[in-house]
mmCIF file of C-alpha atoms in Angstrom:
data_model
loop_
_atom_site.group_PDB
_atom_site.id
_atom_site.type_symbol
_atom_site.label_atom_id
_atom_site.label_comp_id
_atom_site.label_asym_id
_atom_site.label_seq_id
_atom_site.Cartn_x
_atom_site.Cartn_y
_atom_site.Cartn_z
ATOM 1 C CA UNK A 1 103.913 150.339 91.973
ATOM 2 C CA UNK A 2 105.739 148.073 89.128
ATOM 3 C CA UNK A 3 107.995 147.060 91.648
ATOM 4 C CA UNK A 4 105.115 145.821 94.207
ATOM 5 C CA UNK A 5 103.684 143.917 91.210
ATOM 6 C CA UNK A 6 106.458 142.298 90.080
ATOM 7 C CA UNK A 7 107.137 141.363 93.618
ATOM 8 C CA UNK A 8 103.773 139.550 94.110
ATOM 9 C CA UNK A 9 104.789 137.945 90.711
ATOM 10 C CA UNK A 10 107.781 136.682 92.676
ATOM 11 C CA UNK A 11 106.117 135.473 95.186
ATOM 12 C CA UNK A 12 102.620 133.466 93.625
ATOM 13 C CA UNK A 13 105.969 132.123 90.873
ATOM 14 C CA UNK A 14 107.709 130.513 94.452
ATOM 15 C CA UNK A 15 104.367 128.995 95.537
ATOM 16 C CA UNK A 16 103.551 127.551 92.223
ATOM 17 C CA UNK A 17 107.188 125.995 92.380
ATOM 18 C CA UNK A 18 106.501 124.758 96.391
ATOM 19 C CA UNK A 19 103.207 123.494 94.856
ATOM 20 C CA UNK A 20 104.498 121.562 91.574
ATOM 21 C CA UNK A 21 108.200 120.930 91.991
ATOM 22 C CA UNK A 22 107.208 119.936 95.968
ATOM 23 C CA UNK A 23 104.818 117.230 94.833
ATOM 24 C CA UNK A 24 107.490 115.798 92.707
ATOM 25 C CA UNK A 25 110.445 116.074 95.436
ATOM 26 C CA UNK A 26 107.928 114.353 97.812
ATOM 27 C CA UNK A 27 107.554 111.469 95.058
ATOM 28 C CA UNK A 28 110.882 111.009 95.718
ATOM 29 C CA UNK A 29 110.817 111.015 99.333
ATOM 30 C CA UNK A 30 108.558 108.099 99.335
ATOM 31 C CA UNK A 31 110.729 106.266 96.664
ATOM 32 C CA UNK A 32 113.473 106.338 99.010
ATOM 33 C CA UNK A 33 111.522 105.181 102.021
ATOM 34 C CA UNK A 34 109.109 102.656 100.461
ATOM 35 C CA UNK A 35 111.757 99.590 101.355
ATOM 36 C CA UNK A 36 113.525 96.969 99.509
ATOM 37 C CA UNK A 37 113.038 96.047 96.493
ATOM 38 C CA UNK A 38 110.258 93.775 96.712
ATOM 39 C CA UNK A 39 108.606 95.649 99.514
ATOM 40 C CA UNK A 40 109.077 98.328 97.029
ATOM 41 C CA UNK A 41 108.001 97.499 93.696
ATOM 42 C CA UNK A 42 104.667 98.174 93.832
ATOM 43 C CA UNK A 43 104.814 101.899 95.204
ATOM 44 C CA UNK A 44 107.987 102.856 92.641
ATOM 45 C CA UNK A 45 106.412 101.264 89.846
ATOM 46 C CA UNK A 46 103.037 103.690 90.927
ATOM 47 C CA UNK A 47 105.549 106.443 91.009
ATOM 48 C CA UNK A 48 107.069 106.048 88.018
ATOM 49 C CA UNK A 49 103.758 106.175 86.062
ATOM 50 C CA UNK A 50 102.253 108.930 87.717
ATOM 51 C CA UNK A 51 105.358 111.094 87.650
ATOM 52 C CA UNK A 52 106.281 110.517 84.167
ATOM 53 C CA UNK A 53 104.231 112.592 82.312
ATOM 54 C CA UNK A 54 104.530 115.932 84.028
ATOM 55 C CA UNK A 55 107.679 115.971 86.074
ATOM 56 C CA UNK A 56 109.964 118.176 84.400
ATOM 57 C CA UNK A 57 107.244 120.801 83.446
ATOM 58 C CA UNK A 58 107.536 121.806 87.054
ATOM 59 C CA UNK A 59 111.154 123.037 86.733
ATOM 60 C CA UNK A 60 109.545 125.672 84.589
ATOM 61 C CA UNK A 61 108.357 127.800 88.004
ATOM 62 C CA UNK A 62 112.118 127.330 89.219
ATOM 63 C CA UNK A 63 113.201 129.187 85.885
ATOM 64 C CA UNK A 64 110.558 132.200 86.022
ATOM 65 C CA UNK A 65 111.199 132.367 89.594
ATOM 66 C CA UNK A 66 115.082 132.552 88.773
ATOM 67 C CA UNK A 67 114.440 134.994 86.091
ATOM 68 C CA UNK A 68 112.139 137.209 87.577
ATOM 69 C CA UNK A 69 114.878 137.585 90.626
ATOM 70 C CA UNK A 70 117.755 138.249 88.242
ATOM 71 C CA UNK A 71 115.709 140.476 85.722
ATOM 72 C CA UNK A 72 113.481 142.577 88.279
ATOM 73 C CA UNK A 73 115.715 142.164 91.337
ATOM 74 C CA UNK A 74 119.113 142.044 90.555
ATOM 75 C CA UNK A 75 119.841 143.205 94.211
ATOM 76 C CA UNK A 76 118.348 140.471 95.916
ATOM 77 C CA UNK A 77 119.751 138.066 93.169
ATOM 78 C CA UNK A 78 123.317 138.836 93.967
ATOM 79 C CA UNK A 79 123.067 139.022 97.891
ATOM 80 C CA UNK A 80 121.067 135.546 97.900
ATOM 81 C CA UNK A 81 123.463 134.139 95.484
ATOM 82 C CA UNK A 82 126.468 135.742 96.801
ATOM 83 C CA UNK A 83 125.346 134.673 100.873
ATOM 84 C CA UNK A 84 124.463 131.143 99.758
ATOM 85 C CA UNK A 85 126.307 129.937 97.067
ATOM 86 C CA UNK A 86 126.829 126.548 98.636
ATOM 87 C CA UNK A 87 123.247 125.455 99.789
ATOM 88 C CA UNK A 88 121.880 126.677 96.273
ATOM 89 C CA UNK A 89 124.618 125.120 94.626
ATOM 90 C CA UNK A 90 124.268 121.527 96.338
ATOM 91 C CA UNK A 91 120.318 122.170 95.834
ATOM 92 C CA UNK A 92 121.115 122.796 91.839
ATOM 93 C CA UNK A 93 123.764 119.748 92.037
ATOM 94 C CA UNK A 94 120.239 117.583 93.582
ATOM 95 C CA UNK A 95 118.503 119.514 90.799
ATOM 96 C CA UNK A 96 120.378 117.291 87.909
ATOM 97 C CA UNK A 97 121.095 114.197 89.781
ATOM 98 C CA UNK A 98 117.418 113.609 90.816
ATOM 99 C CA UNK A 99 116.725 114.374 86.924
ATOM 100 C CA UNK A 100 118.991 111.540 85.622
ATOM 101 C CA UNK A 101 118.592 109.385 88.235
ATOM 102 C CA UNK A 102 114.790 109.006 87.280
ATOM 103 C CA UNK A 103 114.994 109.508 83.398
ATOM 104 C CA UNK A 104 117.705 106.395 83.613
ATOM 105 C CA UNK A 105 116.738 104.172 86.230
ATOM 106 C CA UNK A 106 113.696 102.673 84.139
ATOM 107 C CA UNK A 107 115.525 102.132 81.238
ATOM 108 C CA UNK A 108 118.766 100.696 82.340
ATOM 109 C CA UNK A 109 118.480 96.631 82.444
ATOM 110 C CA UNK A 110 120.713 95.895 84.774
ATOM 111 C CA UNK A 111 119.707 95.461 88.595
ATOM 112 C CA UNK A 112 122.800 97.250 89.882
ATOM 113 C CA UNK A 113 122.083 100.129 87.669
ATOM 114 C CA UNK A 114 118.816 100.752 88.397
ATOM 115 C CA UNK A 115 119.517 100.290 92.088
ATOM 116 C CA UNK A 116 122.100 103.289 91.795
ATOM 117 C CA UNK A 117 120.223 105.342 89.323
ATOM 118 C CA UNK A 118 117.170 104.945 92.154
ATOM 119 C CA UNK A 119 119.202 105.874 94.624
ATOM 120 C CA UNK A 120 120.132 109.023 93.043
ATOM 121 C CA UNK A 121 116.654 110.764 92.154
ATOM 122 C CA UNK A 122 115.334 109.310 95.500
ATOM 123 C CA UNK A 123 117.538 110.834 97.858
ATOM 124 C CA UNK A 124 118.396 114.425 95.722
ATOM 125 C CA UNK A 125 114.329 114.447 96.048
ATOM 126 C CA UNK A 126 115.074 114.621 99.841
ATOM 127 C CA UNK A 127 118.291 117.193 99.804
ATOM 128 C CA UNK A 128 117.329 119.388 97.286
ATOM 129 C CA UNK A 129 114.030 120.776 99.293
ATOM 130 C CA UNK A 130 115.682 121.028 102.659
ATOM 131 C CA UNK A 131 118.754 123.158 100.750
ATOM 132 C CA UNK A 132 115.829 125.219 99.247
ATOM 133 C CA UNK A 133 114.447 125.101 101.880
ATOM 134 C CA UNK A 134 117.274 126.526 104.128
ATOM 135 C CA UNK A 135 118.025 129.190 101.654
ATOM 136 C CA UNK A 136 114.677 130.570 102.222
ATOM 137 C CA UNK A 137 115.016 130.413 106.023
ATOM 138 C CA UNK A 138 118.664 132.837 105.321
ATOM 139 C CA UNK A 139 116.283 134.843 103.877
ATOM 140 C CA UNK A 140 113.666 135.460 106.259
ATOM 141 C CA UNK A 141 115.920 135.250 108.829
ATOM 142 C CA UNK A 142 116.965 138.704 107.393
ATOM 143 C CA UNK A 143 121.044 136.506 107.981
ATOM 144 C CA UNK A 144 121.469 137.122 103.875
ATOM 145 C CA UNK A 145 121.643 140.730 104.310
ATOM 146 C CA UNK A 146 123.278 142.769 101.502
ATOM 147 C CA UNK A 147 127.583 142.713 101.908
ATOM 148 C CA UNK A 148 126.861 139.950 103.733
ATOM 149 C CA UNK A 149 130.164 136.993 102.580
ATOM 150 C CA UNK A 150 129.474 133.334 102.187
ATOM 151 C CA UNK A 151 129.330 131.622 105.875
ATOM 152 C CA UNK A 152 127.645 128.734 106.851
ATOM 153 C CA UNK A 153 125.858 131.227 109.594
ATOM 154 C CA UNK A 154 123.798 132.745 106.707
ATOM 155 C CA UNK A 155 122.015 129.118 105.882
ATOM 156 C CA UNK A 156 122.512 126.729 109.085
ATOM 157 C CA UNK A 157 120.451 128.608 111.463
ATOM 158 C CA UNK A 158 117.570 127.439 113.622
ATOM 159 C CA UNK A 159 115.215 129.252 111.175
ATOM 160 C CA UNK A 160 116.591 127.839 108.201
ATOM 161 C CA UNK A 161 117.101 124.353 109.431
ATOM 162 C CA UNK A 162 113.428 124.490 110.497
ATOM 163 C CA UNK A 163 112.204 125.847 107.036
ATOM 164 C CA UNK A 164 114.379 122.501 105.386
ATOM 165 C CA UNK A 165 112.518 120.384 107.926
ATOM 166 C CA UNK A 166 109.091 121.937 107.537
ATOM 167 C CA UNK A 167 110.202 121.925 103.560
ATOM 168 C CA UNK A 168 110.547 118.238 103.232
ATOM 169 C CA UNK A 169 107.587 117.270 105.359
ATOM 170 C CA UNK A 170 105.229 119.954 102.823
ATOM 171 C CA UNK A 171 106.925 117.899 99.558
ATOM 172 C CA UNK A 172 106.259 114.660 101.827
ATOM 173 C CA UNK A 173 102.314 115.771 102.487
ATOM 174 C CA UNK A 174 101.820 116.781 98.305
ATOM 175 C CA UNK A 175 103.645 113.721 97.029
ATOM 176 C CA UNK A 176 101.797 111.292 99.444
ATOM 177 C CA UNK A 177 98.437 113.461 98.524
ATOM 178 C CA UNK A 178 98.425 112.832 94.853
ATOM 179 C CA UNK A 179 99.923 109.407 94.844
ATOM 180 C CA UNK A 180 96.792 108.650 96.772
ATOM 181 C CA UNK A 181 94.485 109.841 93.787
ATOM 182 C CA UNK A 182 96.611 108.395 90.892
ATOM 183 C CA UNK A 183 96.761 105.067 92.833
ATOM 184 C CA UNK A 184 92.606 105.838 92.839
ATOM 185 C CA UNK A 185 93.229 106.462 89.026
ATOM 186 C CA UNK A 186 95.255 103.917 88.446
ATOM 187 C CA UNK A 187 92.943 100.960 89.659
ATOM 188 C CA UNK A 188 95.320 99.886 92.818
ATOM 189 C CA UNK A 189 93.128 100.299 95.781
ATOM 190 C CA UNK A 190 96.022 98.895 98.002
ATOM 191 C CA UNK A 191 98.186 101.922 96.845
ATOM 192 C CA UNK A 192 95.118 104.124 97.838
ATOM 193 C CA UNK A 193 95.651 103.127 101.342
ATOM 194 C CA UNK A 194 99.115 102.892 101.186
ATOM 195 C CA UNK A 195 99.562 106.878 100.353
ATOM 196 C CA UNK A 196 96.573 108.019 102.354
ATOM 197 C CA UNK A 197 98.274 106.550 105.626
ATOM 198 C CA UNK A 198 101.480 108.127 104.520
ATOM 199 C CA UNK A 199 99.723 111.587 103.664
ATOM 200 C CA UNK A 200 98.129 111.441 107.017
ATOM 201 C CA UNK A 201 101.286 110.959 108.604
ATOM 202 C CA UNK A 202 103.387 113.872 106.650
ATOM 203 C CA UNK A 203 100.526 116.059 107.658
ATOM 204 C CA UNK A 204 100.695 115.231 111.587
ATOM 205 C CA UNK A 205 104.351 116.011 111.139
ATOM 206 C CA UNK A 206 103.831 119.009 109.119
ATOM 207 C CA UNK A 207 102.191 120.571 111.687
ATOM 208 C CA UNK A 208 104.081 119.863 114.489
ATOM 209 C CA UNK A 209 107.331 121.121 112.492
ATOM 210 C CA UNK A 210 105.057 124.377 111.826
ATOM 211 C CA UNK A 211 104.596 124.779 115.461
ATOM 212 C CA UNK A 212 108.297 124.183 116.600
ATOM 213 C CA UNK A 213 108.926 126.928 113.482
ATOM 214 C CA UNK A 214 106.480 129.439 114.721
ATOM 215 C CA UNK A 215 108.607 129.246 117.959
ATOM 216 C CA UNK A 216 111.820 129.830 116.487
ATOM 217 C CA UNK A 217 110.812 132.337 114.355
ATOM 218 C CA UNK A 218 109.888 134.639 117.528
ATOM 219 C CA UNK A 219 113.206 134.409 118.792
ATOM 220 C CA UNK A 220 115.062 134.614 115.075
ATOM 221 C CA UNK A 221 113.335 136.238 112.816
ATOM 222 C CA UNK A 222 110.808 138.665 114.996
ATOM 223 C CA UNK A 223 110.283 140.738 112.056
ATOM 224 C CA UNK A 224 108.975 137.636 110.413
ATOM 225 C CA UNK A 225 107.270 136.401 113.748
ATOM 226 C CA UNK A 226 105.233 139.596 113.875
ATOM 227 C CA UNK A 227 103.695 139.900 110.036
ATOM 228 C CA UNK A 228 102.887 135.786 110.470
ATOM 229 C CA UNK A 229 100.630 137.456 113.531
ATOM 230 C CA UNK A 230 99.166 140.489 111.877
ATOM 231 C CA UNK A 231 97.411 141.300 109.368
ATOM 232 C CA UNK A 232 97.292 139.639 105.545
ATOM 233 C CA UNK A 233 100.404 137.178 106.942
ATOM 234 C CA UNK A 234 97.795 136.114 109.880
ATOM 235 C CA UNK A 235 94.984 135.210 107.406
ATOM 236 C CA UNK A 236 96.728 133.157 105.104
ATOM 237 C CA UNK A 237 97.923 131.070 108.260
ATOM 238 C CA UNK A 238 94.792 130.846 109.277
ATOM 239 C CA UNK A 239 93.396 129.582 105.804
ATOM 240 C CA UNK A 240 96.199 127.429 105.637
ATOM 241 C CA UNK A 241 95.366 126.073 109.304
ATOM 242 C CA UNK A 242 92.086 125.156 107.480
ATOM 243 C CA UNK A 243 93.271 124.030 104.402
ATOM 244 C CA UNK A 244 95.221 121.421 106.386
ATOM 245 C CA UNK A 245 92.040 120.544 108.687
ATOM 246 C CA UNK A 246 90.302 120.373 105.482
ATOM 247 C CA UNK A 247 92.973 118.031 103.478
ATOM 248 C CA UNK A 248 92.824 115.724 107.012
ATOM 249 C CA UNK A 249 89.057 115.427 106.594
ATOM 250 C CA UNK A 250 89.123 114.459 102.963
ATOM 251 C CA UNK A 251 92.166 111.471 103.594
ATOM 252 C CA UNK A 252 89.596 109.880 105.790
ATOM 253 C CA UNK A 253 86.813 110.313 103.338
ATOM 254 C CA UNK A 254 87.013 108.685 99.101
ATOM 255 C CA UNK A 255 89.623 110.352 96.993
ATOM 256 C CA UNK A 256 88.386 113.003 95.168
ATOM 257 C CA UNK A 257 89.933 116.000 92.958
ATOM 258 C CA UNK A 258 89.199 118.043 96.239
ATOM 259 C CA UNK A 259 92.138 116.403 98.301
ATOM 260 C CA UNK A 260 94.705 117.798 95.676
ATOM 261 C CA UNK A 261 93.134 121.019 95.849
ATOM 262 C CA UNK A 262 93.070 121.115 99.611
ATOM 263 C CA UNK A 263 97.001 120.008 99.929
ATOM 264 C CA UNK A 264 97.821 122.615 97.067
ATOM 265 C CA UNK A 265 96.096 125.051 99.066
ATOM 266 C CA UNK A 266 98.066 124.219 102.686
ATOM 267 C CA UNK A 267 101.070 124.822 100.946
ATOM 268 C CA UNK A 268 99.819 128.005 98.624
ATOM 269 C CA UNK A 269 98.604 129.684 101.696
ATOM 270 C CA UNK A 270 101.603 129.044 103.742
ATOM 271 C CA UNK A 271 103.924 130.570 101.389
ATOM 272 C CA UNK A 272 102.286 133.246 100.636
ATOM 273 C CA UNK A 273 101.997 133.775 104.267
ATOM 274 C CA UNK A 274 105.702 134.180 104.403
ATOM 275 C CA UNK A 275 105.558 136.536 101.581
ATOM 276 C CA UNK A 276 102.978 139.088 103.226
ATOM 277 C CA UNK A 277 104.856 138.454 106.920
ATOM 278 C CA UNK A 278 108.029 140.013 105.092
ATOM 279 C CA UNK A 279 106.438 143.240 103.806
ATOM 280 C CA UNK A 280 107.772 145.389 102.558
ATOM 281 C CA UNK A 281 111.145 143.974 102.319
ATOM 282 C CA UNK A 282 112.677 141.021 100.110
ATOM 283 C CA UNK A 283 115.189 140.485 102.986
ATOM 284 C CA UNK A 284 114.180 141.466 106.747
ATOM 285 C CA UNK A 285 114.945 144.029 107.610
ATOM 286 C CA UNK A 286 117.872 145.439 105.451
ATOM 287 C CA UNK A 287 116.544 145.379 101.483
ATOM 288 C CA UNK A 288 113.275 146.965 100.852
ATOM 289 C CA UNK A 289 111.198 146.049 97.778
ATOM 290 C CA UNK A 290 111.855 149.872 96.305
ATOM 291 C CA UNK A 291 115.685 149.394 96.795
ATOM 292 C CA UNK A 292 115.893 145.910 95.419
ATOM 293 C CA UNK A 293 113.936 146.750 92.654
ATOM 294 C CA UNK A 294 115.431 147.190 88.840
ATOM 295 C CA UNK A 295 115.299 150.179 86.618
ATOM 296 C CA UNK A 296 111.679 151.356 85.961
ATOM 297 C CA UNK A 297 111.903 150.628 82.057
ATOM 298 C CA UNK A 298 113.444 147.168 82.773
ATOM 299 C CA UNK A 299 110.221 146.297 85.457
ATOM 300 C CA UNK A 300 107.430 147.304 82.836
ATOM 301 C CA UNK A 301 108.680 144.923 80.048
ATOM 302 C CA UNK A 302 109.429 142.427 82.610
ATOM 303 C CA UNK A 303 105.303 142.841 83.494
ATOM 304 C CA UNK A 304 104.660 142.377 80.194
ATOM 305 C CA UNK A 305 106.754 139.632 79.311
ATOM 306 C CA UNK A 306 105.114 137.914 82.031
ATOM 307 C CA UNK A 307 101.640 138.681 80.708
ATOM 308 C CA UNK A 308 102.502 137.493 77.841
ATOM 309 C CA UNK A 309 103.949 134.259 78.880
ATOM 310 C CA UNK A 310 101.190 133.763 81.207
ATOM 311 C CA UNK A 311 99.262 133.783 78.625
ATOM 312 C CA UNK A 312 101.049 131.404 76.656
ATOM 313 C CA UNK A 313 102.207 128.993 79.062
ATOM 314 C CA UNK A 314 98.995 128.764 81.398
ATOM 315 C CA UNK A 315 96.893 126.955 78.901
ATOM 316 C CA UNK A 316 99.690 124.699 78.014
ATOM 317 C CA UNK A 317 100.099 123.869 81.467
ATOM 318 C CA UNK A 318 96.471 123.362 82.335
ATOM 319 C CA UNK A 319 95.928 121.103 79.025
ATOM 320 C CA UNK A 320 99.324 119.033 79.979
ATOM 321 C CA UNK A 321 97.794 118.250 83.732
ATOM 322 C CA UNK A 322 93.829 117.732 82.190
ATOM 323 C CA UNK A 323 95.583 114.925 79.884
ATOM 324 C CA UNK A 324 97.700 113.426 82.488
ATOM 325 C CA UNK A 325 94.260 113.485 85.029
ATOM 326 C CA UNK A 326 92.408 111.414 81.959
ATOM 327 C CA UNK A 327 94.507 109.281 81.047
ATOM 328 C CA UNK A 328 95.796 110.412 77.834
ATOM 329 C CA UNK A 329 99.282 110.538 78.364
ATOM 330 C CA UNK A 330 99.469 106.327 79.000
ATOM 331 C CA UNK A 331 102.478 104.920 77.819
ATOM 332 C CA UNK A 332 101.926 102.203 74.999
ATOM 333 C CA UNK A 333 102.408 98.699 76.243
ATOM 334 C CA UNK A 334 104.254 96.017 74.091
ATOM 335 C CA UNK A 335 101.141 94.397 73.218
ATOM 336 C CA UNK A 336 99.428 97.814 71.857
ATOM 337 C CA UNK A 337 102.828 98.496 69.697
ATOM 338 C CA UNK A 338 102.914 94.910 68.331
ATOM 339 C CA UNK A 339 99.347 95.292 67.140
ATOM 340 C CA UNK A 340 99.049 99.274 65.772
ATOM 341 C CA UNK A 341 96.196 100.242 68.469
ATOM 342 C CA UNK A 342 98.097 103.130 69.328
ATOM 343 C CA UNK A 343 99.553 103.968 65.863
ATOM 344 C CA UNK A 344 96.174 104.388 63.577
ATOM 345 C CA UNK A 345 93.712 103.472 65.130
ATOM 346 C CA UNK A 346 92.936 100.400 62.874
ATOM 347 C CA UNK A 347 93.891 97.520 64.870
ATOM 348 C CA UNK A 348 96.968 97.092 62.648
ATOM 349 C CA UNK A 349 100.794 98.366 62.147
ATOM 350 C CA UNK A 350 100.871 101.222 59.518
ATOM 351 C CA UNK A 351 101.784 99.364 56.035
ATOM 352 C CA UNK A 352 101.017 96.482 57.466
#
């Protein structure tokens, strides 16, 4: 029973990761396509200001979801790790370029720099979800099996190529999503249309990537193919088929707060989808939940340590995004630091 829980732990942990870290990656995504420089500017500089605030609390799902693995299923740790060392490891190696390549870029001063330092964050935002991406596919593929050595079979498959694909296209669909709202927020109604084109776009792709994968899967990963067609995995596609109808009605409509929550939702219900399609094994069809599962002792204080940091970390979280929403996380501009608006309040530097 601790074991089923912890699982479902696992699995909500993954989607809040597709959810958070994927509308950052797909930030990236439309860094690296938005053009030249000039052609550019105006979308990066959008994307630096809305990103800023928030992107590195997202890394925090990647760490529970790592820790929850390695702590409650040190099975499925090993054989994941041990299958597909290299796509994890290029996907970590995207992991810390695409961080310095966007904490550096604004700073540096010259062009070259920032140029290179661009280049960096936006195309790891593009790798690191398809190797993610592809790792997953190993998995559901049921190709990761346990004793199963490092080959490139286990991670460049038809099902996990399709789940990189169908990975960048979901971080392309978030990213364009809420760039659309902050550009809303940010006062740049030719940003609003700019995204909302691009989000309609992703989407359209999306779904034809998620019909070529439902296709593969029934030849690759039947086990997979029949829970996505039965059951709970059936009703989450479905609410994710009208999530996505939703999300398309609502691009065509004002930006509102219900856009985000209808993108979040596509992807939510899509992953979790996965999840249920797998029961009751971690990796189809050769490691159950039961057998993957840590000692008993080790899987109640691992519940409780995630109570407790649920408890803890939700609110932060929540507070973090309600600031960013209203505004309250605005960088100080020259002119504010030259005349103390930001420092007291007063109109005028401290001691001045």
């Amino acid at each position: 029973m601790t074991a089923d829980l912890i699982a479902v732990v696992l699995l909500l942990a993954v989607a809040a990761y597709a959810c958070g870290g994927g509308t950052d990656y797909g930030a990236g995504f439309w860094d690296l396509t938005a053009g030249g420089t000039e052609r550019g500017r105006r979308p990066r500089w959008l994307i630096d200001h809305a990103m800023a605030p928030v992107w590195e609390v997202n890394n925090v799902w990647l760490i529970f979801v790592l820790v929850i693995m390695w702590t409650g299923f040190p099975v499925l740790f090993q054989t994941v790790f041990s299958a597909m060392w290299l796509p994890l490891a290029l996907a970590a190696m995207g992991l810390v370029l695409r961080g310095a390549g966007f904490a550096f870029r604004k700073p540096t001063q010259r062009l070259a720099g920032r140029r290179l330092y661009g280049a960096l964050f936006a195309v790891a935002s593009v790798v690191t979800p398809f190797f993610l991406g592809a790792a997953v596919g190993g998995v559901a593929s049921g190709r990761a099996a346990r004793g199963t050595e490092a080959s490139a079979d286990a991670w460049a498959n038809p099902t996990s190529v399709m789940f990189g694909l169908v990975a960048i296209a979901t971080t392309a669909l978030l990213g364009a999503v809420f760039l659309t709202g902050d550009a809303r927020r940010f006062d740049a109604p030719d940003l609003v249309g700019y995204f909302r084109l691009r989000a309609l776009s992703a989407l359209a792709v999306l779904t034809v990537l998620a019909v070529i994968t439902g296709f593969v899967t029934h030849e690759d990963s039947p086990h997979v193919w029949r829970g996505l067609t039965h059951g709970l995995g059936l009703l989450f596609v479905v609410l994710a088929g009208v999530a996505a109808l939703a999300t398309a009605w609502l691009l065509l409509r004002t930006p509102s707060a219900w856009l985000r929550v209808a993108a979040v939702a596509v992807v939510a219900c899509a992953v979790i989808a996965w999840g249920m399609a797998q029961r009751p094994y971690l990796i189809p069809t050769s490691l159950t939940v039961a057998d993957a599962a840590g000692a008993p002792a080790t899987l109640t204080w691992l519940a409780i340590v995630t109570l407790v940091a649920l408890v803890v970390v939700m609110p932060a979280v929540a507070l973090l995004y309600w600031l960013d929403t209203h505004g309250e996380l605005e960088e100080l501009t020259e002119a504010e630091l030259r005349s103390g608006s930001g420092a007291d309040g007063e109109g005028a530097p401290p001691g001045g």
